[in-house]
Amino acid sequence: MGIGNVLSNDKRGMIELGAEKKVGWDEVTHGMVLHSFEDDATNISSQKAEDRNYAQFNSYVATVASWRVVKPVYNRDICIDCQNCWVYCPDTSIISRDKQMLGIDYDHCKGCGVCVEVCPTNPKSLLMFAELHNLEDAIASWPEKKKKEEN
Amino acid sequence: MAITSTKNLKEFSTANDRFEGAHLLCPGCAHSMIVRELMNCTDDNLVIATNTGCLEVSTAVYPYTSWDTSWIHIGFENAATAAAGAEAMYKARKRKGTLKNPDAPVKFVAFGGDGSTYDIGFQWLSGAVERGHDFTYICLDNENYANTGGQRSSSTPIGANTTTAPAGRVSYGKKENKKDMMAIMAANGAHYVAQVAPNKWKNMAQAFQKALATEGPCYINAISACTTEWKFDSKDTIHVSDLATDSLVFPLYEIIDGHELNITYRPKNVIPVRDYLAAQGRFRHLFKPENEHVIEEWQKRVDANWERLQRREEARV
């Protein structure tokens, strides 16, 4: 199982947030409405992100990836799908579908490290690595299970 | 109300997020954990108003929006009024039969930081609760004006080092105690009042669901650990929240109809207040010998408050 189709929404992460020309506060019209979706948005709570038709001004299309200096790396082999990382992620960057953890959304992740801290497995199934660290190397260097320290 | 199952985390994780990433809140900010959870715990349409504060400026960086629901950008003080106005309009149009989709369930929610809740928007919140609008007000309580550089608010606890109550040779930081907003809102006539923390996700989701299902005004005080102004590492947000709830500095409880108090979380091992303070840079100066008395007094106050809550829970008054 991959996360390819879930990540395939071609709108995600198109724009570096803050990089484009800023509109001054005095140029904003009073009572302006910004639409989150291109079309009818009545049943959004029953649609998954990949099925939604995001408008160009939904922050979903933007990315904050450049904030990161360290990134979480996910190891599927150890994960027990407890969903702790999903519930505590402040940036909606843990992708879970059908009660399974699929991976990390690197367009929206800021690298805070909360997911690693709340991961209960031994060894952890999420670990922080330097942003430029190769994912395969990271998985290959995963630590072994820690034994309980004897008193 | 269509609710998402919070029986266990696996069930809960099938909710479809309506709060999008790439907002500009700090890494590890608890605000977004709380907001995400509110929006995940129900399937109903939401109309949300937000006071000026970190949440507002970070989730509506013009021209972007992180909200997949109706959201009103309003002044520093009047999210409660905006939510109340939208609710009154909704009721009037429902009565007149001019709603496009009258059967769709709608909930009205207002978010404010502690600056806009405890200080600047206090009068407006009090008015909206007194008028009895059917809405839920959620205070994201990070105990300072974090958006403008960490000034003290009336939610800042005694002894905290803030930019307008700095600790130094003469002072140990803020001299006044935190305002008891829970008691104030219960006395103000809110039908449901609860204190929640993001580390206890189930407790928090259930409080949100109760508040949304309750007709009339509800107030929720959500503790939001602030990595920037409380001065701890961004990865430790949940750890610091755990210390807050387990040391009983932030006891989790609810008050129904102003009298029925229930303690919703009892820590198995109560830890000393000292441990909670030691985890945060804003209290570092309290560990100097001349300031130790602040910690001791704090511990006594926390013990007395826990005793008071337990007695009130028993007495049902």
Tab-separated table of C-alpha atoms in Angstrom, chain A residues 68-75 104 106 109-113 115-116 124-143:
chain	number	residue	atom	x	y	z
A	68	ARG	CA	11.742	22.643	8.359
A	69	VAL	CA	15.304	21.956	9.383
A	70	VAL	CA	14.466	18.509	10.724
A	71	LYS	CA	11.788	16.194	9.407
A	72	PRO	CA	9.939	13.202	10.791
A	73	VAL	CA	10.546	9.925	8.957
A	74	TYR	CA	7.939	7.178	9.141
A	75	ASN	CA	8.744	3.486	9.428
A	104	ILE	CA	3.592	12.281	6.299
A	106	TYR	CA	5.805	17.012	3.754
A	109	CYS	CA	4.718	19.571	8.044
A	110	LYS	CA	6.803	22.163	9.919
A	111	GLY	CA	8.999	19.607	11.682
A	112	CYS	CA	7.858	20.366	15.240
A	113	GLY	CA	8.503	16.793	16.379
A	115	CYS	CA	4.447	13.110	16.414
A	116	VAL	CA	7.769	11.513	17.398
A	124	LYS	CA	9.588	4.569	17.733
A	125	SER	CA	8.027	4.292	14.286
A	126	LEU	CA	8.589	7.998	13.698
A	127	LEU	CA	11.994	9.626	14.175
A	128	MET	CA	13.402	13.047	13.379
A	129	PHE	CA	16.181	13.297	10.791
A	130	ALA	CA	17.912	16.276	9.207
A	131	GLU	CA	15.850	17.774	6.408
A	132	LEU	CA	18.363	16.757	3.718
A	133	HIS	CA	18.769	13.201	5.017
A	134	ASN	CA	17.852	10.592	2.428
A	135	LEU	CA	14.655	8.691	3.381
A	136	GLU	CA	16.057	5.260	2.503
A	137	ASP	CA	19.222	5.863	4.506
A	138	ALA	CA	17.083	7.002	7.409
A	139	ILE	CA	15.037	3.784	7.371
A	140	ALA	CA	18.226	1.703	7.045
A	141	SER	CA	19.736	3.356	10.121
A	142	TRP	CA	16.662	2.729	12.299
A	143	PRO	CA	17.590	1.800	15.902
